[in-house]
Coordinates of C-alpha atoms and ligand atoms in Angstrom, one line a residue:
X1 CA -128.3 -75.1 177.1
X2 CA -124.9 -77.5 177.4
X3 CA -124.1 -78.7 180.6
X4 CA -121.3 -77.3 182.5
X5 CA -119.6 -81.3 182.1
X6 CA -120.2 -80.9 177.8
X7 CA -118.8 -77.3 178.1
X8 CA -115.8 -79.0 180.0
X9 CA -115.4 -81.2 177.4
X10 CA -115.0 -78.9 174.8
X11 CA -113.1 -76.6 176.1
X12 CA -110.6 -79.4 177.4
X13 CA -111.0 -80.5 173.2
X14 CA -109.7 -77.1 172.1
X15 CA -107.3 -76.7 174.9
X16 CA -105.9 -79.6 174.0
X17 CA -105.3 -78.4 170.1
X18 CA -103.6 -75.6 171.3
X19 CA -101.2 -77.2 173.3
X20 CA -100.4 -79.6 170.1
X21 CA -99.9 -76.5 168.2
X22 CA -97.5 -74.6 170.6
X23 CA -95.6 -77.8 169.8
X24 CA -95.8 -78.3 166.6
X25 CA -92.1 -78.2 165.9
X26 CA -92.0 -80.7 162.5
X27 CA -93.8 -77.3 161.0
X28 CA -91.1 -74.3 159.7
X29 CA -93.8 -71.8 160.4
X30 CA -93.7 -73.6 164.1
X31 CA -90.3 -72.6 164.7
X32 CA -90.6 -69.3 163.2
X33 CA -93.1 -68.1 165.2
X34 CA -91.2 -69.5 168.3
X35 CA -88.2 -67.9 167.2
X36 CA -89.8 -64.5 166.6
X37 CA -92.0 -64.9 170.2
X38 CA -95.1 -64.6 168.6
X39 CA -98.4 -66.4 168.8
X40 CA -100.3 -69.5 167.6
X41 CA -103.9 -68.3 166.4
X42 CA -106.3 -71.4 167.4
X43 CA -109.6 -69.8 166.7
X44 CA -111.7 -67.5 169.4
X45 CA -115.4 -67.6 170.2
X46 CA -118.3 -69.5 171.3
X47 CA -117.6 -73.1 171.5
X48 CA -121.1 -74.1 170.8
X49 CA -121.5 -71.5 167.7
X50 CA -124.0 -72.5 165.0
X51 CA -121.6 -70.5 162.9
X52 CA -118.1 -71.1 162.3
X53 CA -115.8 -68.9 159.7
X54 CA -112.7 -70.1 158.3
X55 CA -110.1 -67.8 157.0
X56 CA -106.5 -69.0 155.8
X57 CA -103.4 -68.0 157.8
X58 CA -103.3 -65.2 160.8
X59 CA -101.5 -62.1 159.6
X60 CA -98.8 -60.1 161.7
X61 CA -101.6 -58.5 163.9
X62 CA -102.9 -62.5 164.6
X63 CA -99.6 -63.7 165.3
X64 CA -99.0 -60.4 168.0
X65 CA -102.1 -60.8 170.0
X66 CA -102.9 -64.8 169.1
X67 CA -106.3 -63.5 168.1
X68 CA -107.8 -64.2 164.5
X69 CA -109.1 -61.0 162.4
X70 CA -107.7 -58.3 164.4
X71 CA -106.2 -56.3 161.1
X72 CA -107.3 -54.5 158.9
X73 CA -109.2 -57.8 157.4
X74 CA -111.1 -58.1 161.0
X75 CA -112.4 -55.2 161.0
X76 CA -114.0 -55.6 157.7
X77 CA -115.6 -59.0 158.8
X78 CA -116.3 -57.1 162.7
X79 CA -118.3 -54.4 160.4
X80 CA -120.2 -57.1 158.1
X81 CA -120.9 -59.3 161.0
X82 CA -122.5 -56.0 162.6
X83 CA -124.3 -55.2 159.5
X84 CA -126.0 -58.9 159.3
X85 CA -127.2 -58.5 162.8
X86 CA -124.9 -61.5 164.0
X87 CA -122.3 -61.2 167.4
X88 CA -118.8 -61.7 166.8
X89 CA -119.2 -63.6 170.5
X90 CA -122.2 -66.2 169.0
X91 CA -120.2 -67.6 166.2
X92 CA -116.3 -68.9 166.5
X93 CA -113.6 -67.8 164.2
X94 CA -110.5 -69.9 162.7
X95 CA -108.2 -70.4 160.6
X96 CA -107.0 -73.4 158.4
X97 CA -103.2 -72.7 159.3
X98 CA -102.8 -71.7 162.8
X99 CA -99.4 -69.8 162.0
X100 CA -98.4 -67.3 160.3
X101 CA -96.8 -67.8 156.8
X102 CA -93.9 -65.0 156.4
X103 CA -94.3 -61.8 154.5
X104 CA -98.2 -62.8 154.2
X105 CA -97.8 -65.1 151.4
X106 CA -100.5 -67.6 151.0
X107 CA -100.0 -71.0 153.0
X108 CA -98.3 -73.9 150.9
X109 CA -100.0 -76.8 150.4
X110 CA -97.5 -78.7 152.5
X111 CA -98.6 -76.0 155.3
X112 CA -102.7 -76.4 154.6
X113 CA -101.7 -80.6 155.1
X114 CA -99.9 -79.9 158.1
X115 CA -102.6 -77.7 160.1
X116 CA -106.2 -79.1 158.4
X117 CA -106.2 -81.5 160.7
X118 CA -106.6 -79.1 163.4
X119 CA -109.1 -77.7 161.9
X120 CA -110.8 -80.7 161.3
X121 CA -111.1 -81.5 165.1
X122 CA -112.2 -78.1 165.6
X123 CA -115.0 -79.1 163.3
X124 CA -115.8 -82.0 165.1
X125 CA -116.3 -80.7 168.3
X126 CA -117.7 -77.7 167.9
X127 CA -120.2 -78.9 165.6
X128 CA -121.3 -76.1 163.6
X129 CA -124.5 -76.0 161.5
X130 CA -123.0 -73.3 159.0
X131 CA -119.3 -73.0 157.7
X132 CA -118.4 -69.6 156.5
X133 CA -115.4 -70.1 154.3
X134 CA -113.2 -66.8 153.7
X135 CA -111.5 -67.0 150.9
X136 CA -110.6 -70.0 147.9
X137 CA -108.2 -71.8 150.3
X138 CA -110.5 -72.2 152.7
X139 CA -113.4 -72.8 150.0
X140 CA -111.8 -75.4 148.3
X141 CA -110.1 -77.1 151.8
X142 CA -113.2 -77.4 153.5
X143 CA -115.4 -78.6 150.2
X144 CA -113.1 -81.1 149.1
X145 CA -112.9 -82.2 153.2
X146 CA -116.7 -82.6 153.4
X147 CA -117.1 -84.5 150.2
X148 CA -117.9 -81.7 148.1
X149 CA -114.8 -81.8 145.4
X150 CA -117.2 -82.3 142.4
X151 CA -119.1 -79.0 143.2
X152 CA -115.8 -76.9 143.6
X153 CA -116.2 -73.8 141.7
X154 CA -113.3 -70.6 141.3
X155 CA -114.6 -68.4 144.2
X156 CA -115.5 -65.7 141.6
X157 CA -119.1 -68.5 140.8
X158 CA -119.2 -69.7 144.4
X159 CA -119.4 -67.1 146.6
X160 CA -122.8 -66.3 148.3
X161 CA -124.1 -69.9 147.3
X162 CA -125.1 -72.8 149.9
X163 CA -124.3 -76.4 149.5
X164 CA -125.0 -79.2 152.2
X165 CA -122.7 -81.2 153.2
X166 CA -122.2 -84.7 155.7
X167 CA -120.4 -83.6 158.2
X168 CA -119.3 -87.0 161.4
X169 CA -121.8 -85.4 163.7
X170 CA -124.6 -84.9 160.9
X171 CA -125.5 -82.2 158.2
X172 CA -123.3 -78.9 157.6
X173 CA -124.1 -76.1 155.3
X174 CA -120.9 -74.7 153.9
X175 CA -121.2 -70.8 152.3
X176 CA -118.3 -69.9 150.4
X177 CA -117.1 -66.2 151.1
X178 CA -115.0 -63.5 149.5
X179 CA -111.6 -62.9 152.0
X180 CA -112.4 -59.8 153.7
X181 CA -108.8 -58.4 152.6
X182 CA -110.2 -58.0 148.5
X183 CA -112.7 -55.3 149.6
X184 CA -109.8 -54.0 151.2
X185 CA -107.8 -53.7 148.1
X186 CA -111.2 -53.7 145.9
X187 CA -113.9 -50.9 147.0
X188 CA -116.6 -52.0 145.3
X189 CA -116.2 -56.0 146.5
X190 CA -117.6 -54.4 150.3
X191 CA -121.2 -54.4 148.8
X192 CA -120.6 -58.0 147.5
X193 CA -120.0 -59.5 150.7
X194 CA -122.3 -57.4 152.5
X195 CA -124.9 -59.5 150.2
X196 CA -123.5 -62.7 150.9
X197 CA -123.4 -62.3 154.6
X198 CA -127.2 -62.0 154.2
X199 CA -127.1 -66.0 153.2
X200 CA -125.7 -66.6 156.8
X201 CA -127.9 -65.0 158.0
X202 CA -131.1 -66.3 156.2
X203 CA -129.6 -69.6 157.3
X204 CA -128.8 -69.2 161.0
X205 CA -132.2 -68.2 161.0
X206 CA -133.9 -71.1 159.9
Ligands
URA1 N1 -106.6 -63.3 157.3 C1 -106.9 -64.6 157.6 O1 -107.2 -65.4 156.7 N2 -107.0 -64.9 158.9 C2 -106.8 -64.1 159.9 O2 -106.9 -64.5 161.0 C3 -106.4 -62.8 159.6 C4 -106.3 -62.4 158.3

Protein backbone atom coordinates (compact mmCIF):
# COMPACT_ATOMS: atom_id res chain seq x y z
CA UNK A 1 0.00 0.00 0.00
CA UNK A 2 1.69 3.74 -0.85
CA UNK A 3 1.87 6.05 1.72
CA UNK A 4 -0.40 8.82 1.93
CA UNK A 5 3.20 11.20 1.42
CA UNK A 6 4.00 8.83 -2.15
CA UNK A 7 0.31 9.27 -3.03
CA UNK A 8 0.93 13.12 -2.43
CA UNK A 9 3.62 13.04 -4.57
CA UNK A 10 1.96 11.71 -7.38
CA UNK A 11 -0.91 13.35 -7.45
CA UNK A 12 1.06 16.73 -7.01
CA UNK A 13 3.24 15.04 -10.41
CA UNK A 14 0.06 14.82 -12.42
CA UNK A 15 -1.45 18.00 -11.12
CA UNK A 16 1.35 19.54 -12.09
CA UNK A 17 1.04 18.28 -15.94
CA UNK A 18 -2.28 19.51 -16.10
CA UNK A 19 -1.62 22.80 -15.17
CA UNK A 20 1.30 22.82 -18.02
CA UNK A 21 -1.18 21.67 -20.37
CA UNK A 22 -4.01 24.27 -19.56
CA UNK A 23 -1.11 26.50 -20.67
CA UNK A 24 0.15 25.17 -23.31
CA UNK A 25 -0.35 28.05 -25.58
CA UNK A 26 2.81 27.49 -28.28
CA UNK A 27 0.27 24.41 -29.30
CA UNK A 28 -2.75 25.41 -32.07
CA UNK A 29 -4.80 22.73 -30.69
CA UNK A 30 -4.03 24.73 -27.16
CA UNK A 31 -5.66 27.67 -28.31
CA UNK A 32 -8.44 25.97 -29.97
CA UNK A 33 -9.64 24.29 -27.32
CA UNK A 34 -9.39 27.55 -25.22
CA UNK A 35 -11.13 29.31 -27.78
CA UNK A 36 -13.96 26.79 -28.10
CA UNK A 37 -14.14 26.37 -23.90
CA UNK A 38 -13.45 22.96 -23.96
CA UNK A 39 -11.25 20.65 -22.00
CA UNK A 40 -7.72 19.25 -21.75
CA UNK A 41 -7.92 15.33 -21.36
CA UNK A 42 -4.82 14.38 -18.94
CA UNK A 43 -5.58 10.88 -18.37
CA UNK A 44 -8.11 9.41 -15.36
CA UNK A 45 -7.54 6.57 -12.98
CA UNK A 46 -5.57 4.98 -10.45
CA UNK A 47 -2.28 6.66 -10.00
CA UNK A 48 -0.60 3.47 -8.88
CA UNK A 49 -2.15 1.24 -11.91
CA UNK A 50 -0.17 -1.80 -13.01
CA UNK A 51 -1.92 -1.05 -16.24
CA UNK A 52 -1.76 2.00 -18.22
CA UNK A 53 -3.66 2.37 -21.93
CA UNK A 54 -2.62 4.80 -24.31
CA UNK A 55 -5.00 6.00 -26.96
CA UNK A 56 -4.20 8.97 -29.43
CA UNK A 57 -6.10 12.27 -29.23
CA UNK A 58 -9.56 12.79 -27.01
CA UNK A 59 -12.50 13.12 -29.40
CA UNK A 60 -15.41 15.78 -29.10
CA UNK A 61 -17.02 13.73 -26.06
CA UNK A 62 -13.14 14.00 -24.28
CA UNK A 63 -12.79 17.41 -24.93
CA UNK A 64 -16.72 18.24 -23.37
CA UNK A 65 -16.25 16.43 -20.12
CA UNK A 66 -12.15 16.37 -19.98
CA UNK A 67 -12.50 12.61 -19.57
CA UNK A 68 -10.66 10.10 -21.90
CA UNK A 69 -13.01 7.29 -23.67
CA UNK A 70 -16.26 8.51 -22.97
CA UNK A 71 -17.68 8.05 -26.82
CA UNK A 72 -18.60 5.72 -28.51
CA UNK A 73 -14.81 4.26 -28.49
CA UNK A 74 -15.02 4.19 -24.41
CA UNK A 75 -17.57 2.29 -24.28
CA UNK A 76 -16.12 -0.37 -26.49
CA UNK A 77 -12.89 -0.49 -24.27
CA UNK A 78 -15.51 0.00 -20.77
CA UNK A 79 -17.19 -3.36 -22.36
CA UNK A 80 -13.76 -5.23 -23.11
CA UNK A 81 -12.22 -4.11 -19.88
CA UNK A 82 -15.54 -5.75 -18.23
CA UNK A 83 -15.21 -8.81 -20.36
CA UNK A 84 -11.34 -9.35 -19.16
CA UNK A 85 -12.41 -9.17 -15.57
CA UNK A 86 -10.20 -5.91 -15.14
CA UNK A 87 -11.79 -2.25 -13.35
CA UNK A 88 -11.81 0.71 -15.34
CA UNK A 89 -10.83 2.32 -11.68
CA UNK A 90 -7.46 -0.23 -11.28
CA UNK A 91 -5.80 0.75 -14.37
CA UNK A 92 -5.23 4.68 -15.67
CA UNK A 93 -6.16 5.77 -19.05
CA UNK A 94 -4.32 8.45 -21.45
CA UNK A 95 -3.74 9.77 -24.31
CA UNK A 96 -0.51 10.73 -26.25
CA UNK A 97 -2.06 14.27 -27.31
CA UNK A 98 -3.98 15.74 -24.59
CA UNK A 99 -6.17 17.87 -27.09
CA UNK A 100 -8.29 17.41 -29.34
CA UNK A 101 -7.23 17.55 -33.06
CA UNK A 102 -10.21 19.19 -35.16
CA UNK A 103 -12.79 17.25 -37.11
CA UNK A 104 -11.05 13.98 -35.48
CA UNK A 105 -8.22 13.84 -37.85
CA UNK A 106 -5.31 11.94 -36.62
CA UNK A 107 -2.64 14.06 -34.55
CA UNK A 108 0.32 15.48 -36.77
CA UNK A 109 3.53 14.57 -35.91
CA UNK A 110 4.35 18.09 -34.94
CA UNK A 111 1.31 17.56 -32.33
CA UNK A 112 2.56 13.80 -31.06
CA UNK A 113 6.32 15.90 -30.48
CA UNK A 114 4.53 18.57 -28.73
CA UNK A 115 2.44 16.41 -26.11
CA UNK A 116 4.73 12.92 -25.80
CA UNK A 117 6.47 14.52 -23.36
CA UNK A 118 3.62 14.63 -21.17
CA UNK A 119 3.07 11.41 -21.57
CA UNK A 120 6.34 10.50 -20.92
CA UNK A 121 6.20 11.91 -17.30
CA UNK A 122 3.04 10.34 -16.87
CA UNK A 123 5.06 7.22 -17.49
CA UNK A 124 7.53 7.92 -15.12
CA UNK A 125 5.55 8.43 -12.32
CA UNK A 126 3.06 6.26 -12.49
CA UNK A 127 5.21 3.45 -13.19
CA UNK A 128 3.15 0.94 -14.91
CA UNK A 129 4.18 -2.69 -15.32
CA UNK A 130 1.96 -3.11 -18.55
CA UNK A 131 1.37 -0.44 -21.41
CA UNK A 132 -1.70 -1.08 -23.43
CA UNK A 133 -1.19 0.88 -26.67
CA UNK A 134 -4.59 1.72 -28.62
CA UNK A 135 -3.99 2.06 -31.85
CA UNK A 136 -0.47 2.46 -34.47
CA UNK A 137 0.23 6.05 -33.15
CA UNK A 138 0.36 5.04 -29.87
CA UNK A 139 2.12 1.61 -30.86
CA UNK A 140 4.69 2.99 -32.78
CA UNK A 141 5.23 6.35 -30.16
CA UNK A 142 5.61 4.35 -27.16
CA UNK A 143 7.87 1.44 -28.97
CA UNK A 144 10.19 3.63 -30.54
CA UNK A 145 10.19 5.80 -26.84
CA UNK A 146 11.16 2.57 -24.97
CA UNK A 147 13.83 1.44 -27.28
CA UNK A 148 11.84 -0.75 -29.19
CA UNK A 149 12.03 0.85 -32.91
CA UNK A 150 13.72 -2.30 -34.42
CA UNK A 151 10.69 -4.49 -33.44
CA UNK A 152 7.98 -1.99 -34.88
CA UNK A 153 5.62 -3.91 -36.86
CA UNK A 154 2.14 -2.46 -38.95
CA UNK A 155 -0.39 -2.91 -36.18
CA UNK A 156 -2.19 -5.53 -38.45
CA UNK A 157 1.29 -8.21 -37.09
CA UNK A 158 1.54 -6.55 -33.66
CA UNK A 159 -1.49 -6.55 -32.10
CA UNK A 160 -2.08 -9.07 -29.21
CA UNK A 161 1.86 -9.67 -28.96
CA UNK A 162 4.11 -8.75 -25.70
CA UNK A 163 7.52 -7.23 -25.94
CA UNK A 164 9.60 -6.01 -22.76
CA UNK A 165 10.88 -3.11 -22.69
CA UNK A 166 13.55 -0.74 -20.16
CA UNK A 167 11.53 1.59 -18.87
CA UNK A 168 13.80 4.73 -16.08
CA UNK A 169 12.13 3.01 -13.13
CA UNK A 170 12.84 -0.69 -14.40
CA UNK A 171 11.03 -3.27 -16.80
CA UNK A 172 7.67 -2.47 -18.80
CA UNK A 173 5.76 -4.81 -20.92
CA UNK A 174 4.25 -2.95 -23.85
CA UNK A 175 0.98 -4.83 -25.67
CA UNK A 176 0.10 -3.29 -28.81
CA UNK A 177 -3.77 -2.99 -29.30
CA UNK A 178 -6.40 -2.47 -32.04
CA UNK A 179 -8.10 1.37 -31.41
CA UNK A 180 -11.34 0.53 -30.03
CA UNK A 181 -13.05 2.87 -32.82
CA UNK A 182 -12.15 -0.07 -35.86
CA UNK A 183 -14.64 -2.55 -34.24
CA UNK A 184 -16.78 0.29 -34.29
CA UNK A 185 -16.56 0.71 -37.93
CA UNK A 186 -15.48 -3.10 -38.38
CA UNK A 187 -17.91 -5.79 -36.63
CA UNK A 188 -15.99 -8.62 -36.77
CA UNK A 189 -12.54 -6.67 -35.27
CA UNK A 190 -14.80 -6.79 -31.59
CA UNK A 191 -13.80 -10.61 -31.22
CA UNK A 192 -10.12 -9.65 -32.09
CA UNK A 193 -9.67 -7.39 -29.37
CA UNK A 194 -11.64 -9.27 -27.01
CA UNK A 195 -8.69 -11.89 -27.60
CA UNK A 196 -6.06 -9.60 -27.11
CA UNK A 197 -7.33 -8.14 -23.95
CA UNK A 198 -6.85 -11.68 -22.69
CA UNK A 199 -2.86 -10.93 -23.02
CA UNK A 200 -3.46 -8.10 -20.38
CA UNK A 201 -4.88 -9.99 -18.53
CA UNK A 202 -2.64 -13.18 -18.54
CA UNK A 203 -0.03 -10.55 -17.69
CA UNK A 204 -1.50 -8.48 -14.84
CA UNK A 205 -1.80 -11.71 -13.46
CA UNK A 206 1.52 -12.87 -13.23
N1 LIG B 1 -9.92 8.04 -28.96
C1 LIG B 1 -8.73 8.17 -28.35
O1 LIG B 1 -7.68 7.82 -28.89
N2 LIG B 1 -8.71 8.69 -27.14
C2 LIG B 1 -9.81 9.07 -26.47
O2 LIG B 1 -9.71 9.53 -25.34
C3 LIG B 1 -11.04 8.91 -27.13
C4 LIG B 1 -11.07 8.39 -28.37
Amino acid sequence: MPTEQEKQKRFDALKKIRDEVLELKESPLCLERIKNKMHPVIGEGSHFASIMFVGEAPGANEAKQGRPFVGASGKFLNEMLESAGIKRDDVYITNIVKDRPPANRDPTPVEIEMYAPFLDRQIDIIKPSIIATLGRFSMEYVMRRLGLEKEIEPISKAHGKSYEARASYGTVRIIPLYHPAVALYNGSMRSVLKKDFEIIKHYAEK
